[in-house]
Short mmCIF file of C-alpha atoms in Angstrom, two decimals:
data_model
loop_
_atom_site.label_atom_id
_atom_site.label_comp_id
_atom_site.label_asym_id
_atom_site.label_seq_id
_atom_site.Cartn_x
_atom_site.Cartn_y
_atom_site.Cartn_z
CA UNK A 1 -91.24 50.53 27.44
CA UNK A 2 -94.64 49.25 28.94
CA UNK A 3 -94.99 48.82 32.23
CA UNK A 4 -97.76 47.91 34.56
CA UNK A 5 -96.68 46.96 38.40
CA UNK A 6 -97.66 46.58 41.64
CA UNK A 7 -95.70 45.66 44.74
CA UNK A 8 -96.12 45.73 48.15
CA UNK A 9 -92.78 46.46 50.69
CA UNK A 10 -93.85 46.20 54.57
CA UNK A 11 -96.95 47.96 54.65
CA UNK A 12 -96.77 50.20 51.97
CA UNK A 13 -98.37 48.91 48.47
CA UNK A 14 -96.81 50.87 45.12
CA UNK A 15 -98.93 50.47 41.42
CA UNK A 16 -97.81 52.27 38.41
CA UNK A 17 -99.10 51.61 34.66
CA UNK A 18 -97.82 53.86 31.62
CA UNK A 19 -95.59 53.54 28.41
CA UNK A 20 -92.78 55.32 27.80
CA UNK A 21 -91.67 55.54 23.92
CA UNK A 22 -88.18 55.48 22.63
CA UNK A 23 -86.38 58.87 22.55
CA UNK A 24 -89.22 59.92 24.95
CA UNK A 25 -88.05 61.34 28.18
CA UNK A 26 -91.15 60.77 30.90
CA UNK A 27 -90.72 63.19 34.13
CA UNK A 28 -92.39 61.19 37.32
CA UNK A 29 -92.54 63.45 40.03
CA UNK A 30 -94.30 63.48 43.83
CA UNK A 31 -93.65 63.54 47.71
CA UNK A 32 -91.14 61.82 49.65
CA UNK A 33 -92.40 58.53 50.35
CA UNK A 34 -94.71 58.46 47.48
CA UNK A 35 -93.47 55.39 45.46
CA UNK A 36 -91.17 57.18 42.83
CA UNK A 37 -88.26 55.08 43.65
CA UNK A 38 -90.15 51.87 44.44
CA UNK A 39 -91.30 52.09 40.95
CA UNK A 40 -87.85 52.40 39.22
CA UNK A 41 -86.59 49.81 41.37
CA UNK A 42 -88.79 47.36 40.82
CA UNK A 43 -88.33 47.97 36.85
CA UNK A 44 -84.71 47.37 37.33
CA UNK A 45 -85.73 43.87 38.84
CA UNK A 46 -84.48 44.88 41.98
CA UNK A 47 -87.80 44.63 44.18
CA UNK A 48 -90.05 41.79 43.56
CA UNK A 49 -92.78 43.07 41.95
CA UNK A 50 -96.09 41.54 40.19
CA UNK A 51 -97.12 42.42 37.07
CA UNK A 52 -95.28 43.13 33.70
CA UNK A 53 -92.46 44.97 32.01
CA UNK A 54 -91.24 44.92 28.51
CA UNK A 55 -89.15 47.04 26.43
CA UNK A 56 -89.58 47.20 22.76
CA UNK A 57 -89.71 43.44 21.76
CA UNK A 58 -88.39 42.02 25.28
CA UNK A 59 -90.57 40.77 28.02
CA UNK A 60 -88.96 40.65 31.42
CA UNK A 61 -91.55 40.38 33.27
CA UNK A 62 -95.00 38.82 32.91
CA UNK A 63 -97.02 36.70 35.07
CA UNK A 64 -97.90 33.44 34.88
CA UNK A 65 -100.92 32.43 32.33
CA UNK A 66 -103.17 30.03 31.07
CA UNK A 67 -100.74 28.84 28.69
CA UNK A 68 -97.27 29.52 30.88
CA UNK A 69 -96.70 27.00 33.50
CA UNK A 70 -94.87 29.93 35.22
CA UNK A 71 -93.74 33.74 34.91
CA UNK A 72 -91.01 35.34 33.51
CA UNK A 73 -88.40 37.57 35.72
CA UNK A 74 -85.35 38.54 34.18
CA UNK A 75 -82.66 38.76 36.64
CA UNK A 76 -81.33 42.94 36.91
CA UNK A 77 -77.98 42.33 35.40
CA UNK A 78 -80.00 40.71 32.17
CA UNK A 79 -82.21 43.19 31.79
CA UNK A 80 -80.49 46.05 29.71
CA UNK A 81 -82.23 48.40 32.12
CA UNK A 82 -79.40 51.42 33.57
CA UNK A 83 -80.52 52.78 37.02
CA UNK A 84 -79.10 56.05 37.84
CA UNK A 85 -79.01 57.91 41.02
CA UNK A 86 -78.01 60.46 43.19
CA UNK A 87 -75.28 59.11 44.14
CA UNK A 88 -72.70 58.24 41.17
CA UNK A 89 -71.30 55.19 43.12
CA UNK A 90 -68.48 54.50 41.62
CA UNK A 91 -65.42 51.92 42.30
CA UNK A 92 -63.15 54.06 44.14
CA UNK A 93 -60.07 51.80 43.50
CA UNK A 94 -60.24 51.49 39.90
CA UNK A 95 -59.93 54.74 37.52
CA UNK A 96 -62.65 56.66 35.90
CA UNK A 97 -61.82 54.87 32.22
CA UNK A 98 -62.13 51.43 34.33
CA UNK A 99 -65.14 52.77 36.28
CA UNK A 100 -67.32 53.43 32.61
CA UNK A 101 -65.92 49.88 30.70
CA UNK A 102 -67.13 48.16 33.79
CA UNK A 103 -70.55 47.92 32.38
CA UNK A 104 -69.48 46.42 28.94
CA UNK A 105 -66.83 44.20 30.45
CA UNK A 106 -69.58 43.09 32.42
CA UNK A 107 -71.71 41.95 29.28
CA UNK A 108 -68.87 39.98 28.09
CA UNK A 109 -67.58 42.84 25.64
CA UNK A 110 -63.48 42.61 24.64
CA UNK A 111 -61.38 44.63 26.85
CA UNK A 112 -60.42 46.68 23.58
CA UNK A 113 -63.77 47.61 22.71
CA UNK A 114 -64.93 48.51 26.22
CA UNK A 115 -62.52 50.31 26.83
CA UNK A 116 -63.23 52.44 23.37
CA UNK A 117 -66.82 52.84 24.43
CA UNK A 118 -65.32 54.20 27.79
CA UNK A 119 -63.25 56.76 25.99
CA UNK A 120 -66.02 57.82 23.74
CA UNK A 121 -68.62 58.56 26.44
CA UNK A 122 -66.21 60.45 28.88
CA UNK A 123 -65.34 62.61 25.70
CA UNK A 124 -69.14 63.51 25.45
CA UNK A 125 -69.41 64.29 29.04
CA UNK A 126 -66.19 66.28 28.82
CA UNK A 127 -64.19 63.75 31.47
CA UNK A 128 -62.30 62.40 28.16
CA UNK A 129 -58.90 64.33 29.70
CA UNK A 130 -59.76 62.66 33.57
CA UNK A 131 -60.51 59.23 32.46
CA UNK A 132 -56.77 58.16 34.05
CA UNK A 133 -58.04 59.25 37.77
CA UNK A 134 -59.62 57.87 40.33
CA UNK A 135 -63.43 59.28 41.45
CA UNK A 136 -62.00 60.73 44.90
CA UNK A 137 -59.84 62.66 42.47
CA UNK A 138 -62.94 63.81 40.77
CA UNK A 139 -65.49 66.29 42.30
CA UNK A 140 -69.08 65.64 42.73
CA UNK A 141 -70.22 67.00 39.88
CA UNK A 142 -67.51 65.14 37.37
CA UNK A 143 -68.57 62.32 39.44
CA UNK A 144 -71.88 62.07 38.01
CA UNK A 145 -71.22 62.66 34.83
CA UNK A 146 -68.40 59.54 35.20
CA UNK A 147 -71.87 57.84 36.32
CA UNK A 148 -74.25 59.08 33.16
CA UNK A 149 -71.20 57.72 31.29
CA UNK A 150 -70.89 54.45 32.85
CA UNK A 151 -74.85 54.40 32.22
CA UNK A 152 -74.72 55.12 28.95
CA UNK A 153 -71.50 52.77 28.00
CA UNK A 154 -73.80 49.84 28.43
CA UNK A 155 -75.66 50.40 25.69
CA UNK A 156 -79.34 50.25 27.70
CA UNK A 157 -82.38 49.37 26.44
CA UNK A 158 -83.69 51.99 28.73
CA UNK A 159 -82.31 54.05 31.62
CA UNK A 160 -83.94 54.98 34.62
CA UNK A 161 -82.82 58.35 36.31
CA UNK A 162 -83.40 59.00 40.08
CA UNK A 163 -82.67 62.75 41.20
CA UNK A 164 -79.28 62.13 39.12
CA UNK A 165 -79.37 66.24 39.96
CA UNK A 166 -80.08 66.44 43.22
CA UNK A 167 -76.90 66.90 44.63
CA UNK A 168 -74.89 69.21 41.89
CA UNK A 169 -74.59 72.36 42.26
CA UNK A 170 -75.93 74.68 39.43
CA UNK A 171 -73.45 74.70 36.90
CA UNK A 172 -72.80 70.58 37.08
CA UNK A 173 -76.53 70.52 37.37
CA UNK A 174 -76.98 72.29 34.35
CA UNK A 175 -74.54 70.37 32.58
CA UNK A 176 -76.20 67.08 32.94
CA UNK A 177 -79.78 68.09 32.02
CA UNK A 178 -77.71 68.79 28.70
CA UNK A 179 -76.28 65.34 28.70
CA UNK A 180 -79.71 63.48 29.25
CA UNK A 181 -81.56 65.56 26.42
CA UNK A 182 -78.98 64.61 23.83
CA UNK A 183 -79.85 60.97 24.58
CA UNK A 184 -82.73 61.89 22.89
CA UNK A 185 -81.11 62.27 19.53
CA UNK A 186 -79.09 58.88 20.03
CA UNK A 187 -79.46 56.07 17.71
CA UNK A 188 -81.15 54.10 18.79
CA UNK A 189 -83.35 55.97 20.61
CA UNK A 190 -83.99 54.63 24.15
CA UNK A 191 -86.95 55.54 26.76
CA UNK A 192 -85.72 57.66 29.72
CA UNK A 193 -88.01 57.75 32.90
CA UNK A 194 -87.40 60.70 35.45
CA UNK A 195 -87.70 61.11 38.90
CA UNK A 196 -87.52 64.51 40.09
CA UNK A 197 -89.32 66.71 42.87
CA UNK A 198 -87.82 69.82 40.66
CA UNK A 199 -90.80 70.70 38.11
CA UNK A 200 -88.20 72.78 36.29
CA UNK A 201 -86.67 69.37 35.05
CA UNK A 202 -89.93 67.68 34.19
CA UNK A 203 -90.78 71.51 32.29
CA UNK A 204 -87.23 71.27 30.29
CA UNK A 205 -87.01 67.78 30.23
CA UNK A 206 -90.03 65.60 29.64
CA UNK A 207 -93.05 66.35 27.03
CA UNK A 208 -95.52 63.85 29.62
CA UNK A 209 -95.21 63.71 33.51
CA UNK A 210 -96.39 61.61 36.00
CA UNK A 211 -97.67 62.72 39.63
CA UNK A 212 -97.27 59.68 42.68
CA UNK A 213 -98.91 60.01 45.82
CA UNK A 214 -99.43 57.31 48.13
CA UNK A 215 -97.79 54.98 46.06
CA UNK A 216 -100.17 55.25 43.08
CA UNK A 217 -100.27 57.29 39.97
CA UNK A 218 -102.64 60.38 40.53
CA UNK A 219 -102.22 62.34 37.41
CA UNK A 220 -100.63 61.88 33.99
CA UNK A 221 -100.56 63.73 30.67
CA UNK A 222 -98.48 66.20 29.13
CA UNK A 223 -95.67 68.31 31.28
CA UNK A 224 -98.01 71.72 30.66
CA UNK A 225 -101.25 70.56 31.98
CA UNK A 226 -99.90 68.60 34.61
CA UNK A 227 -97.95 71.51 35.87
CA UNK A 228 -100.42 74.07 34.53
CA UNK A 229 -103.21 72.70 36.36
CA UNK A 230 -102.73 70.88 39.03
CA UNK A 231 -105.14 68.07 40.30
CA UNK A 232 -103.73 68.14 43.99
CA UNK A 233 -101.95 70.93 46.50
CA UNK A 234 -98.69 68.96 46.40
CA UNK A 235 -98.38 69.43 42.78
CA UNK A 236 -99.26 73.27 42.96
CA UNK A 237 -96.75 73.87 45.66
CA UNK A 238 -94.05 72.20 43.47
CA UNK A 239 -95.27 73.93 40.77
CA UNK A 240 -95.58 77.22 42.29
CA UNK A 241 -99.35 78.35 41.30
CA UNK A 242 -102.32 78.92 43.37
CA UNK A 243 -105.35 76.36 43.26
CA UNK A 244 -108.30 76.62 44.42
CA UNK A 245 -111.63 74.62 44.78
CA UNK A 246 -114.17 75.95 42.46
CA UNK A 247 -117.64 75.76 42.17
CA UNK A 248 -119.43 76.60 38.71
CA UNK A 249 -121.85 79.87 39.52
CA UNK A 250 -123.72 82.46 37.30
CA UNK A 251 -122.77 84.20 34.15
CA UNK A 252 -120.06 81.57 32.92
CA UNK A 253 -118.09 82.19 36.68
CA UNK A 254 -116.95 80.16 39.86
CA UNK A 255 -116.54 80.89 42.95
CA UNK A 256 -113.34 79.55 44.36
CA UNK A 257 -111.72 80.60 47.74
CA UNK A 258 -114.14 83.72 48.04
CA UNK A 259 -113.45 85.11 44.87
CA UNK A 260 -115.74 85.21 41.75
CA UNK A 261 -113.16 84.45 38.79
CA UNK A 262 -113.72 84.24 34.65
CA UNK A 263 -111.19 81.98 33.00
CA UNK A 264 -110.08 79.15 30.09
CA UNK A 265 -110.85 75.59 29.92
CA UNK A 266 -113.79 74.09 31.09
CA UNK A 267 -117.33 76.28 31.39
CA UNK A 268 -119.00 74.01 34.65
CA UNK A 269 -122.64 74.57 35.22
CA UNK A 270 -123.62 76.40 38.18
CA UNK A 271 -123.16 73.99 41.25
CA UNK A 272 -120.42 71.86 39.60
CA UNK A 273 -117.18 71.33 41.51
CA UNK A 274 -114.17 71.96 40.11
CA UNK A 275 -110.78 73.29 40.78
CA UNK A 276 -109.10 77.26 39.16
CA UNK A 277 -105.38 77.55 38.99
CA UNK A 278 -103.33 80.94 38.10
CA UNK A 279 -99.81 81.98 38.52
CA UNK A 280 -98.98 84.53 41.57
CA UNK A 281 -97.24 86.43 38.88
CA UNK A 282 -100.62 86.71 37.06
CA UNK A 283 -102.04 89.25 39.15
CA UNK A 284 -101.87 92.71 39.09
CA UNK A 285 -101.65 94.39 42.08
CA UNK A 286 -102.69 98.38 42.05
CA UNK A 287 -103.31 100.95 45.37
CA UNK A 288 -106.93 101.08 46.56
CA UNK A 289 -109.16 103.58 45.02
CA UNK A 290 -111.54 105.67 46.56
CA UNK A 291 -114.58 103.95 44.91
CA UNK A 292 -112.89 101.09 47.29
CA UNK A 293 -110.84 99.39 44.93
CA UNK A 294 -110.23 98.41 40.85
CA UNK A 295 -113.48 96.24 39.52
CA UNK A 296 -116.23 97.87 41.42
CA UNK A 297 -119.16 99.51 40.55
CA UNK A 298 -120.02 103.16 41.82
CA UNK A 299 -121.54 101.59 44.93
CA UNK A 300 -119.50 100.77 47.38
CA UNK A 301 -121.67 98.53 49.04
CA UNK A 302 -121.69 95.98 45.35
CA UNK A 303 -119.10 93.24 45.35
CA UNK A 304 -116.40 93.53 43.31
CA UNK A 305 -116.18 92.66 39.34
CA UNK A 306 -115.13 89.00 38.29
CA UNK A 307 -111.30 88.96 38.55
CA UNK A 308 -111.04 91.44 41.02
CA UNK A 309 -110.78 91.75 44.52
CA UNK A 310 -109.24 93.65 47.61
CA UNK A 311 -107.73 92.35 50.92
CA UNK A 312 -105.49 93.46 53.66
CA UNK A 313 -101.58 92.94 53.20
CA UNK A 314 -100.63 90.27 56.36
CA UNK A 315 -97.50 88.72 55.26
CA UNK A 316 -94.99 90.23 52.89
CA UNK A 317 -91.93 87.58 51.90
CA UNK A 318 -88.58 88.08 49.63
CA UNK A 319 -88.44 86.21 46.46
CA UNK A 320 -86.05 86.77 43.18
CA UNK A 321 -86.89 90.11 41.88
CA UNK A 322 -89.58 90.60 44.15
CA UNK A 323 -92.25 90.46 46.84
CA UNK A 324 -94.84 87.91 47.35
CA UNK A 325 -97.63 88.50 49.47
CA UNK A 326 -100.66 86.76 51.04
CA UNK A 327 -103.78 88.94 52.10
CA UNK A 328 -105.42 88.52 55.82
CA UNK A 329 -108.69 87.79 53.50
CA UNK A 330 -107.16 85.10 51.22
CA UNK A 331 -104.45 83.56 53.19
CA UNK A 332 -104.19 80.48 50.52
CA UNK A 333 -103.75 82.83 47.70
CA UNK A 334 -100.07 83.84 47.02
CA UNK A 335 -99.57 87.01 44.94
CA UNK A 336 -95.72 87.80 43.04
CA UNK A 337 -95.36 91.59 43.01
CA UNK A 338 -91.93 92.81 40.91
CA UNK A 339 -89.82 94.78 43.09
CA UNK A 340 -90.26 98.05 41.01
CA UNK A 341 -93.96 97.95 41.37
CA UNK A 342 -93.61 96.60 45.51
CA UNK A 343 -91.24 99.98 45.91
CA UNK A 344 -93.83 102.12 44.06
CA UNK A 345 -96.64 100.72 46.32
CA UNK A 346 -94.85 101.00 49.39
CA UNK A 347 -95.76 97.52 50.04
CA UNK A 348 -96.26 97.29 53.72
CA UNK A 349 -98.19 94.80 56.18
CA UNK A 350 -101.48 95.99 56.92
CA UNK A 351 -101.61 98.00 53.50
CA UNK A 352 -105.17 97.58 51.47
CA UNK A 353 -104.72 97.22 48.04
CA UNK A 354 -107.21 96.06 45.31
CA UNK A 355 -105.61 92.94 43.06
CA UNK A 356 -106.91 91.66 39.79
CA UNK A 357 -106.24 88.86 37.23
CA UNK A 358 -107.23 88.54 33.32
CA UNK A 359 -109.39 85.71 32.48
CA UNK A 360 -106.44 84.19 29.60
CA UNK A 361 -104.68 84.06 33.19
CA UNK A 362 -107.27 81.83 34.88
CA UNK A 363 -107.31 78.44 33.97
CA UNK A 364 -110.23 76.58 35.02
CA UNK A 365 -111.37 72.61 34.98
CA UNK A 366 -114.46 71.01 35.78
CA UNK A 367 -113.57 67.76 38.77
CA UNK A 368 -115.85 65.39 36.02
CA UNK A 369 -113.06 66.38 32.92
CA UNK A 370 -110.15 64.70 34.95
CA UNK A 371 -109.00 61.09 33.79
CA UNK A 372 -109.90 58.71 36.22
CA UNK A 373 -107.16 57.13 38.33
CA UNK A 374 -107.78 54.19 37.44
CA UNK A 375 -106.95 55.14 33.22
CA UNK A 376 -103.59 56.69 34.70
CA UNK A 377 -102.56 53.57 36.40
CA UNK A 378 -104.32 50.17 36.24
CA UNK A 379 -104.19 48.63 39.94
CA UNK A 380 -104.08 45.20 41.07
CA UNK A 381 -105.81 44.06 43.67
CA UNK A 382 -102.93 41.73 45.43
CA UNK A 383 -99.78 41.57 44.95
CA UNK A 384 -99.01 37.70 44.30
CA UNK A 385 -95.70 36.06 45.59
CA UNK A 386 -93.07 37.19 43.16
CA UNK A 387 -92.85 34.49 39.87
CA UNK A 388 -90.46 31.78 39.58
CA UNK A 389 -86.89 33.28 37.94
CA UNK A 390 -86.66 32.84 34.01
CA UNK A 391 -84.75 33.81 31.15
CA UNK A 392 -85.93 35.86 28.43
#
């Protein structure tokens, strides 16, 4: 699937370019309001949008050219594009064996064979023993997977997924993730694109993500590095590491939110901006000593050692299997502590402790190494009047 988009909806303008291969699964993540569902609408041919989209050998939509007298916009229900939400929406007056053959019988497939399609995909989302009932009988969770089956009956050419999990609990949760991967192993393969704010799908899901923000693409590449290291505070928040503004300084270091820090990735020259990221869970936290804390030198006047530092416990919250902190010193920086090790400590606000990070654990990239964001998604400057309907 290639796409490359913009559209424009009130005041707010939405551009996206990227390919998504078959069997590929590509997680797009980003804020509320950033343009994540803009974008798979308007590939379903639900928004007019400018632009193009084509999937393998299909083009439904491309603008008008030099040698078209106009463009080319296949109509939604032409498009062999399946949009999945959060919510399964399904018929509530016929059954869940209607609800799935609704797609085929829609394409003009016989009863018979839509029906058989039906009963195959409720068997692999385990509904095959349900199919007779109708979706109030159903609870949310079996609703949805009705839905990825009534998705999947049509026989796509690609299927768009928006927060399909958002609203299942664990278990049901877990149960679709399972469903989506095996797509990939379908024949034929189709592209899947993703919209999630949990980076836990994008990390179990999708080998490339996307980041949106203000209705543009922002960062793109594989699931790791996007999620490893983070080109904006949104992403870091979602993906729960620390990053900081850097600047290069001496001795292969940077100095990034008061702390001088050794890592991996990029070695900047001393002045050069650029950004460190490292897990919470990274750093070691150990009781001050009386040379005034792990990393310094005999004076206790000398700043500490690269990777280390000290600060003043001021806020002390619960997470799963332990404590994370935040110093008075380094407010931004969030540090994991295992509840074992918090006990030991006696972790308690106001406590001084002395904290310290290996350089493996630092991760570290130079501002001039990023893409640009132009490269990550090709923007128009207007968005023309949407292009006169046509078939394929």
């Amino acid at each position: 699937m290639r796409v490359d988009l913009s559209t424009r909806r009130g005041g707010f303008a939405m551009s996206a370019a990227f390919e998504a291969q078959p069997g590929e699964i590509l997680a797009v993540i980003g804020p509320n309001g950033s343009g994540k569902s803009t974008l798979l609408n308007a590939i379903a041919g639900l928004l007019p949008a400018a632009g193009s989209v084509a999937v393998g050998d299909r083009v439904l939509d491309a603008p008008a050219g030099p040698g078209a007298a106009r463009g080319i916009h296949v109509p939604p229900a032409r498009r062999r594009i399946a949009l999945l939400g959060q919510r399964p929406l399904l018929f509530p007056h016929l059954s869940v064996r209607e609800n799935v053959a609704f797609g085929p019988r829609a394409q003009g497939v016989p009863r018979a064979e839509a029906r058989r399609r039906a009963d195959r995909r409720l068997e692999e989302v385990g509904l095959g023993g349900l199919a007779a009932r109708r979706p109030a009988e159903l609870s949310g969770g079996q609703q949805q997977r009705a839905a990825i089956a009534r998705a999947l009956a049509s026989e796509p050419d690609a299927l768009l997924l928006d927060e399909p999990f958002a609203a299942l609990d664990a278990p049901s949760a877990a149960q679709a993730r399972r469903l989506i991967t095996a797509q990939q192993g379908e024949s034929p393969a189709i592209p899947i694109v993703l919209v999630t704010h949990d980076p836990m799908d994008a990390l179990i899901l999708a080998a490339r993500t996307l980041v949106m923000h203000d209705g543009s693409v922002v960062q793109g590449g594989s699931t790791s590095e996007v999620l490893g290291h983070p080109r904006s505070e949104f992403v870091a928040a979602l993906a729960g590491v620390n990053r900081l503004e850097a600047v290069g300084a001496d001795d292969g270091a940077v100095s990034a939110g008061g702390l001088l820090l050794r890592g991996q990735g990029h070695a900047l020259r001393v002045g050069e901006a650029g950004s460190v990221v490292f897990a919470p869970g990274s750093v070691r936290v150990d009781p001050l000593d009386d040379s005034g804390g792990l990393g310094r030198s005999a004076n206790p006047e000398s700043a500490p050692a690269p990777n280390h530092w000290t600060g003043r416990v001021a806020q002390l919250d619960p997470i799963p299997g332990g404590i994370r902190l935040h110093t008075a010193e380094h407010p931004g920086i969030a540090v994991d502590c295992p509840s074992t090790h918090a006990v030991g400590l006696g972790l308690h606000p106001g406590q001084r402790l002395s904290f310290r990070i290996d350089e493996a654990d630092v991760s570290i990239r130079g501002d001039a190494g990023w893409p640009s964001s132009r490269s990550l998604s090709e923007r128009s400057e207007t968005v023309p009047e949407p292009a006169e309907r046509d078939g394929p």
